[in-house]
Every structure is written in C-alpha cells, then in structure tokens.
Amino acid sequence: MSSDEEEVKLYSALERNKKRQMMVSLSSSSDEGEDDEDFDDFTIHNTPTKRRRSSASPSKAAAKNGKSPSKAARKLQTDSDEDEDDLYTPREREAERLRKLRLEQEIRQKLEKDKVLNQTRAILDKVSTTKRQTTVNNLEVISLDSDSDEDSADAGPVEPVAPPPPQPVVDKGPLISLHIRSNGGAVDEIGIHKKETFDQLYTRFCDLHGLPRSALKMSLDGDALPLAGTPASEDLDTGDLIEAKVDFSQQNEAQKKTYLRLRLVVFGQRSEIFKIDSTATVKKLHASYCGKHGIANPKDVVMSIQDQELRLNERLNFYGLIDLDEISVKVSNTAAPQ
C-alpha cells in the first residue's frame, strides 16, 4: 500500500456494536433525510446490557408483591375499564352518565304506573307473609304472620278457604198465642210458632217473670208438657190454655223482663198487636213487622209516634212507651203489607 493512498480506518467489532446501539437510541424525531456521515456528529450513549430474568408465574409474582391473583385480575379489569373511559372526552362521559340515569328513571316510572304489576307485587308480598294452618275439617286457613319469615318460606301454595255452608232455612210454622195460667190465677199470653219446641215456651215464661227453670212446671190436660214437643204435635192453636205451677219465691226482679203490647196501625187497615221486650230496639219491632208481612226492603216501612219518626237504633223504653200504645206505620205503595 502506497503512502499516497488515503489510509482506511479499520473498525473493530466493539466499535461496530456501539455504532448499532447508537442507531437504535436515536430519537424518532430525527430527520430521515440525513446521510450516514452525520452520525459522527452525535454523542454515542452506551446503553448498559440488561440481564433477562427468568419469568415467574403471575400467581407467584403477585404473591411476592403481597397481592392475590384475584386482586391482580380485578386490577387488570379496572385498568382496562379506565383505558376504555380514556377514549371518551369528559363531556361525552357526562352525557353517557346522564343518558343512563334518564333511562333508569323512565323505566322506574313505567313500572310504578303499571297497575297489574303493582297488584301482583301486593299479592306476592301478602302471600310471602302467610302461614297455612289446617282446621279440624281439613280446610286450609290463611293466617297472617309477618314476624315469621321461615314459616312463610316453607309454606306451599295457598289454597282458598272453603266458605261455610249456608244455614238451612228452618220452617217454624205460623205464630200462635198460648195462654199460660200460673198457679190457677193470673194468665199470661205468650207467642210461639207451631213448630217450635215447648222448651222455647219455658224460656219465654221464665224470662217474663225472672224465674229459673227449676221454679216452673207446665202441664197440658193433666200431663207434663214435654220439652221436645211442639204445639203442632199437640194440636194446639191460639187461645189454648196451659197450666203452670210456679215457685215465685225464686223470682229475681233484676232478671225480670217487662213486655209491652204495642198496637201497630196502618191507615185504612186493622191494627195489629205486637208483644215485645221493653228493652228491645225499635229495629227488632221493625224487623218483626216486615217479616210478618213479607216486606223485603225495610226502608219501605216507617214507624212514628205523634208524627215523630222512631229511630231504629233506639230502645223502646227510650220513647216512654207503655202497654197498648199505638205506633203509626207508613208503608210505601210498592211494598204494601200482605
């Protein structure tokens, strides 16, 4: 090689590696149009070579850092959500939040206005607090027990309660009036239906005089009057006489009832006499009159004394009535007495 030729600089392998590291560490903002000769103008920074650690499992790494894998997973999920939120501007996030809130309010208002849904909720709330019990007749009875949640949870489907059977209408027969003569002296007139038992006759006589049952014995034609017998079975009618042996020493004045015979008068018709306890209400007398004449609507009948209408809830003695007082009765044309 002659001395006139330009000396060629030889690069060692170390210098070549440094050159490569320099090219990697150059800023991306560098101009791409510069020639390779301009690399000499930059300061070469030696980047230390890092040793690569053996990778550990995520669970061990999280345990080493004092965090459980589940917490680490939740943190990753949260970070992912935050990254998605970063895609929206603050104004867009606020608009999205308001949209969701408005949608929830609309749904809630629609549910509150839904009558069928509200009724269903009320039924479910009531059923959830019910407790089933079994009666003697094996009928299911619902009893509320809001304090016991366990019983309501164990309860099966609620069955409707069977309604009580309708009471049969008892035919008492026509009403008659029997004469009861006490110890061969005073005579009392007591009403009884022909199919009622003589036990009712005993009760009414004892109530009239304030007597216990043990103080009374009745007889018909010399034979003891059977308690289970009826006027129909003995062929009795109005005005028939029954003898009574009475021990008035057992009489209790406090239990003695005062009966009134009241004359009910309908204009243009014959008067009727009703015998009733003086402490009974006007409603009872009113019901007896309607029942006797087959008047279905009680409002069609008005009772009065000297143009003063009798109030149904008052007792008869409130008006100072005495035996054989007259009570005027007005009946509407649509419900004329039979």
Coordinates of C-alpha atoms in Angstrom, one line a residue:
M1 CA 0.0 0.0 0.0
S2 CA 1.5 3.3 -1.0
S3 CA 1.6 6.3 1.2
D4 CA -0.2 8.4 -1.4
E5 CA -3.4 6.4 -0.9
E6 CA -5.8 7.5 1.8
E7 CA -5.5 5.5 5.0
V8 CA -8.6 3.4 5.5
K9 CA -9.8 3.4 9.1
L10 CA -10.5 -0.1 10.4
Y11 CA -13.3 -0.6 12.9
S12 CA -13.1 -3.2 15.4
A13 CA -16.1 -5.4 16.4
L14 CA -16.6 -3.4 19.6
E15 CA -16.9 -0.1 17.7
R16 CA -19.3 -1.7 15.2
N17 CA -21.6 -2.8 18.1
K18 CA -21.5 0.7 19.6
K19 CA -22.5 2.1 16.2
R20 CA -25.5 -0.2 16.1
Q21 CA -26.6 0.8 19.6
M22 CA -26.3 4.4 18.7
M23 CA -28.7 3.8 15.7
V24 CA -31.3 2.2 18.0
S25 CA -31.2 5.0 20.6
L26 CA -31.7 7.8 18.1
S27 CA -34.8 9.9 18.6
S28 CA -37.7 9.2 16.2
S29 CA -37.8 13.0 15.6
S30 CA -34.5 12.9 13.8
D31 CA -34.6 13.8 10.2
E32 CA -34.7 10.8 7.9
G33 CA -33.0 12.6 5.1
E34 CA -29.6 13.0 6.8
D35 CA -26.7 10.9 5.4
D36 CA -24.9 8.2 7.3
E37 CA -21.8 10.6 7.6
D38 CA -23.8 12.8 10.0
F39 CA -23.8 10.0 12.6
D40 CA -20.4 11.2 13.7
D41 CA -21.9 14.5 15.0
F42 CA -24.0 12.7 17.7
T43 CA -22.7 11.7 21.0
I44 CA -22.8 7.9 21.4
H45 CA -24.5 6.8 24.7
N46 CA -23.6 3.4 26.0
T47 CA -26.7 1.5 26.8
P48 CA -26.0 -1.0 29.5
T49 CA -26.9 -4.5 28.7
K50 CA -29.7 -5.8 31.0
R51 CA -29.8 -9.4 32.1
R52 CA -33.1 -11.1 31.4
R53 CA -34.7 -12.7 34.5
S54 CA -36.3 -16.0 34.4
S55 CA -40.0 -15.3 34.1
A56 CA -42.1 -16.3 37.1
S57 CA -45.8 -17.3 37.1
P58 CA -48.3 -14.5 37.6
S59 CA -49.6 -16.1 40.8
K60 CA -46.1 -16.2 42.3
A61 CA -45.3 -12.7 41.2
A62 CA -48.5 -11.4 42.7
A63 CA -47.9 -13.4 45.9
K64 CA -44.4 -12.0 46.1
N65 CA -45.8 -8.5 45.9
G66 CA -48.3 -9.3 48.6
K67 CA -51.3 -9.3 46.2
S68 CA -53.6 -12.2 45.5
P69 CA -54.3 -13.4 41.9
S70 CA -57.9 -12.3 42.1
K71 CA -57.0 -8.8 43.2
A72 CA -54.5 -8.7 40.4
A73 CA -57.2 -9.8 37.9
R74 CA -59.6 -7.2 39.3
K75 CA -56.8 -4.5 38.9
L76 CA -56.3 -5.5 35.3
Q77 CA -60.0 -5.3 34.6
T78 CA -60.2 -1.9 36.3
D79 CA -57.2 -0.7 34.3
S80 CA -59.0 -2.0 31.1
D81 CA -62.1 0.0 32.0
E82 CA -60.1 3.1 32.7
D83 CA -58.4 2.7 29.3
E84 CA -61.9 2.5 27.6
D85 CA -63.0 5.6 29.6
D86 CA -60.0 7.4 28.3
L87 CA -61.4 7.0 24.8
Y88 CA -64.2 9.5 25.8
T89 CA -63.9 13.1 26.5
P90 CA -65.2 14.4 29.8
R91 CA -68.3 15.9 28.1
E92 CA -69.1 12.6 26.4
R93 CA -68.7 10.7 29.7
E94 CA -71.1 13.1 31.4
A95 CA -73.6 12.8 28.6
E96 CA -73.4 9.0 28.8
R97 CA -74.0 9.1 32.6
L98 CA -77.0 11.4 32.2
R99 CA -78.4 9.2 29.5
K100 CA -78.2 6.1 31.7
L101 CA -79.8 7.9 34.6
R102 CA -82.6 9.2 32.5
L103 CA -83.3 5.7 31.1
E104 CA -83.4 4.2 34.6
Q105 CA -85.9 6.9 35.7
E106 CA -88.2 6.3 32.7
I107 CA -88.2 2.5 33.4
R108 CA -88.9 3.1 37.1
Q109 CA -91.8 5.4 36.3
K110 CA -93.3 3.0 33.9
L111 CA -93.2 0.2 36.4
E112 CA -94.8 2.4 39.1
K113 CA -97.7 3.2 36.8
D114 CA -98.2 -0.5 35.8
K115 CA -101.4 -1.4 37.8
V116 CA -101.2 -5.1 37.0
L117 CA -97.6 -5.2 38.2
N118 CA -98.4 -3.3 41.4
Q119 CA -101.3 -5.7 42.2
T120 CA -99.1 -8.7 41.5
R121 CA -96.4 -7.3 43.9
A122 CA -99.1 -6.7 46.6
I123 CA -100.3 -10.3 46.2
L124 CA -96.8 -11.7 46.4
D125 CA -96.0 -9.6 49.4
K126 CA -99.1 -10.8 51.2
V127 CA -98.5 -14.4 50.2
S128 CA -94.9 -14.2 51.4
T129 CA -96.2 -13.4 54.9
T130 CA -98.9 -16.0 55.1
K131 CA -98.9 -19.2 57.1
R132 CA -101.0 -22.2 56.4
Q133 CA -102.9 -24.0 59.1
T134 CA -105.2 -27.0 59.0
T135 CA -108.5 -26.9 60.8
V136 CA -110.4 -29.8 62.1
N137 CA -112.4 -30.1 58.9
N138 CA -109.1 -30.3 56.9
L139 CA -109.8 -26.9 55.4
E140 CA -106.9 -24.6 54.5
V141 CA -107.0 -21.4 56.6
I142 CA -104.7 -18.4 55.8
S143 CA -103.4 -16.6 58.9
L144 CA -101.1 -13.6 58.6
D145 CA -97.8 -13.9 60.4
S146 CA -95.4 -11.2 59.3
D147 CA -93.0 -12.0 62.0
S148 CA -92.1 -15.5 60.8
D149 CA -90.2 -15.5 57.6
E150 CA -89.1 -19.1 57.9
D151 CA -92.7 -20.4 58.1
S152 CA -93.7 -18.3 55.1
A153 CA -90.7 -19.7 53.1
D154 CA -91.7 -23.3 53.9
A155 CA -95.4 -22.7 53.1
G156 CA -96.7 -24.3 50.0
P157 CA -99.3 -22.8 47.6
V158 CA -102.1 -21.1 49.4
E159 CA -105.5 -22.6 48.8
P160 CA -108.7 -20.6 49.1
V161 CA -110.7 -21.1 52.3
A162 CA -113.9 -23.0 51.8
P163 CA -116.9 -20.9 52.6
P164 CA -119.1 -22.1 55.4
P165 CA -122.2 -24.0 54.2
P166 CA -125.3 -21.9 54.0
Q167 CA -127.6 -22.2 57.0
P168 CA -130.8 -24.0 56.1
V169 CA -134.0 -22.0 56.5
V170 CA -136.0 -23.5 59.3
D171 CA -139.7 -23.5 58.9
K172 CA -141.1 -22.6 62.3
G173 CA -144.7 -22.6 61.1
P174 CA -147.3 -20.0 61.8
L175 CA -147.2 -17.9 65.0
I176 CA -149.9 -18.6 67.7
S177 CA -150.6 -17.3 71.1
L178 CA -150.9 -19.6 74.1
H179 CA -152.4 -18.8 77.5
I180 CA -150.3 -19.7 80.5
R181 CA -152.1 -19.8 83.8
S182 CA -149.9 -19.6 86.9
N183 CA -151.0 -21.5 90.0
G184 CA -154.6 -21.3 88.9
G185 CA -154.6 -17.5 88.9
A186 CA -153.0 -14.9 86.6
V187 CA -152.9 -15.7 82.9
D188 CA -150.0 -14.6 80.6
E189 CA -150.3 -14.7 76.8
I190 CA -147.1 -15.9 75.2
G191 CA -146.4 -16.2 71.5
I192 CA -144.8 -19.3 69.9
H193 CA -144.5 -20.8 66.4
K194 CA -146.4 -24.1 65.9
K195 CA -143.2 -26.0 65.0
E196 CA -141.1 -24.5 67.9
T197 CA -140.5 -26.8 70.9
F198 CA -142.1 -26.2 74.3
D199 CA -138.5 -25.5 75.5
Q200 CA -138.9 -22.1 73.9
L201 CA -142.2 -21.6 75.8
Y202 CA -140.4 -22.4 79.1
T203 CA -137.6 -19.9 78.3
R204 CA -140.0 -17.1 77.4
F205 CA -142.2 -17.6 80.5
C206 CA -139.1 -17.6 82.8
D207 CA -137.7 -14.5 81.1
L208 CA -141.0 -12.8 81.6
H209 CA -141.1 -13.3 85.3
G210 CA -137.4 -13.5 86.1
L211 CA -137.5 -17.2 87.2
P212 CA -135.0 -20.1 86.9
R213 CA -136.1 -23.2 85.1
S214 CA -136.3 -25.1 88.3
A215 CA -139.2 -22.9 89.5
L216 CA -141.5 -23.8 86.7
K217 CA -143.5 -26.9 85.7
M218 CA -146.1 -26.9 82.9
S219 CA -148.8 -29.3 82.1
L220 CA -151.4 -29.9 79.4
D221 CA -154.6 -31.7 80.2
G222 CA -153.0 -33.0 83.5
D223 CA -149.9 -34.4 81.8
A224 CA -146.4 -32.8 82.0
L225 CA -145.7 -30.7 78.9
P226 CA -142.8 -32.4 77.0
L227 CA -139.9 -30.0 76.3
A228 CA -139.2 -31.7 72.9
G229 CA -142.9 -31.4 71.9
T230 CA -144.4 -28.7 69.7
P231 CA -147.8 -27.0 69.5
A232 CA -148.3 -28.8 66.2
S233 CA -147.6 -32.2 67.7
E234 CA -150.1 -31.5 70.5
D235 CA -152.6 -29.9 68.1
L236 CA -152.6 -26.6 69.9
D237 CA -153.9 -23.3 68.5
T238 CA -154.2 -19.7 69.5
G239 CA -156.1 -19.3 72.8
D240 CA -155.4 -22.8 74.2
L241 CA -154.7 -23.0 77.9
I242 CA -151.6 -24.5 79.6
E243 CA -151.4 -24.8 83.4
A244 CA -148.2 -23.7 85.1
K245 CA -147.0 -24.5 88.6
V246 CA -144.7 -21.6 89.6
D247 CA -142.5 -21.1 92.7
F248 CA -142.4 -17.3 92.7
S249 CA -140.1 -17.3 95.8
Q250 CA -137.3 -17.9 93.4
Q251 CA -138.2 -14.9 91.3
N252 CA -135.3 -12.4 90.6
E253 CA -136.6 -8.9 89.9
A254 CA -133.3 -7.9 88.2
Q255 CA -133.8 -10.6 85.6
K256 CA -137.4 -9.9 85.1
K257 CA -138.3 -8.6 81.7
T258 CA -141.1 -6.1 81.1
Y259 CA -143.0 -6.8 77.9
L260 CA -145.2 -4.3 76.1
R261 CA -148.1 -4.9 73.9
L262 CA -147.9 -2.3 71.1
R263 CA -150.6 -1.6 68.7
L264 CA -149.3 -1.0 65.2
V265 CA -151.7 0.9 63.0
V266 CA -151.6 1.3 59.2
F267 CA -154.0 4.0 57.9
G268 CA -157.1 2.4 56.5
Q269 CA -156.3 -1.0 57.9
R270 CA -157.0 -3.0 61.0
S271 CA -154.5 -2.6 63.8
E272 CA -152.1 -5.3 64.9
I273 CA -150.7 -6.0 68.4
F274 CA -147.1 -6.9 68.8
K275 CA -145.7 -8.1 72.2
I276 CA -142.0 -7.2 72.7
D277 CA -139.5 -6.7 75.5
S278 CA -139.4 -3.0 76.5
T279 CA -135.6 -3.0 76.4
A280 CA -135.6 -4.2 72.8
T281 CA -134.7 -1.8 70.0
V282 CA -137.1 -0.3 67.5
K283 CA -135.2 -2.2 64.9
K284 CA -136.4 -5.5 66.3
L285 CA -140.0 -4.4 66.2
H286 CA -139.5 -3.1 62.7
A287 CA -138.0 -6.4 61.6
S288 CA -140.9 -8.4 63.1
Y289 CA -143.4 -6.3 61.2
C290 CA -141.5 -6.6 57.9
G291 CA -141.1 -10.4 58.4
K292 CA -144.7 -10.9 59.2
H293 CA -145.9 -9.1 56.1
G294 CA -143.1 -10.3 53.7
I295 CA -141.6 -6.9 53.1
A296 CA -138.1 -7.4 51.7
N297 CA -136.8 -3.8 51.9
P298 CA -137.0 -2.4 55.4
K299 CA -136.7 1.1 54.1
D300 CA -140.3 0.8 52.7
V301 CA -141.6 0.9 56.3
V302 CA -141.5 4.0 58.6
M303 CA -142.8 3.9 62.2
S304 CA -143.7 7.0 64.2
I305 CA -145.5 8.2 67.3
Q306 CA -147.4 11.5 67.0
D307 CA -145.5 12.4 63.8
Q308 CA -142.1 11.7 65.5
E309 CA -140.2 9.1 63.5
L310 CA -138.8 6.3 65.6
R311 CA -135.0 5.7 65.2
L312 CA -134.2 2.1 64.6
N313 CA -131.1 2.1 66.9
E314 CA -133.1 3.4 70.0
R315 CA -134.7 1.2 72.6
L316 CA -138.5 1.2 73.0
N317 CA -138.3 2.4 76.6
F318 CA -136.4 5.5 75.3
Y319 CA -139.7 6.8 74.0
G320 CA -141.5 6.1 77.3
L321 CA -143.9 3.6 75.7
I322 CA -146.4 1.8 77.9
D323 CA -148.7 -1.1 77.3
L324 CA -151.1 -0.9 74.3
D325 CA -149.6 2.4 73.0
E326 CA -150.3 3.0 69.3
I327 CA -147.5 3.3 66.7
S328 CA -148.3 4.6 63.2
V329 CA -146.9 2.7 60.3
K330 CA -146.4 4.0 56.8
V331 CA -145.7 1.6 54.0
S332 CA -144.7 2.6 50.5
N333 CA -147.1 1.6 47.7
T334 CA -144.5 -0.8 46.2
A335 CA -144.4 -2.8 49.4
A336 CA -148.0 -2.9 50.7
P337 CA -148.4 -5.3 53.7
Q338 CA -149.8 -8.7 52.7

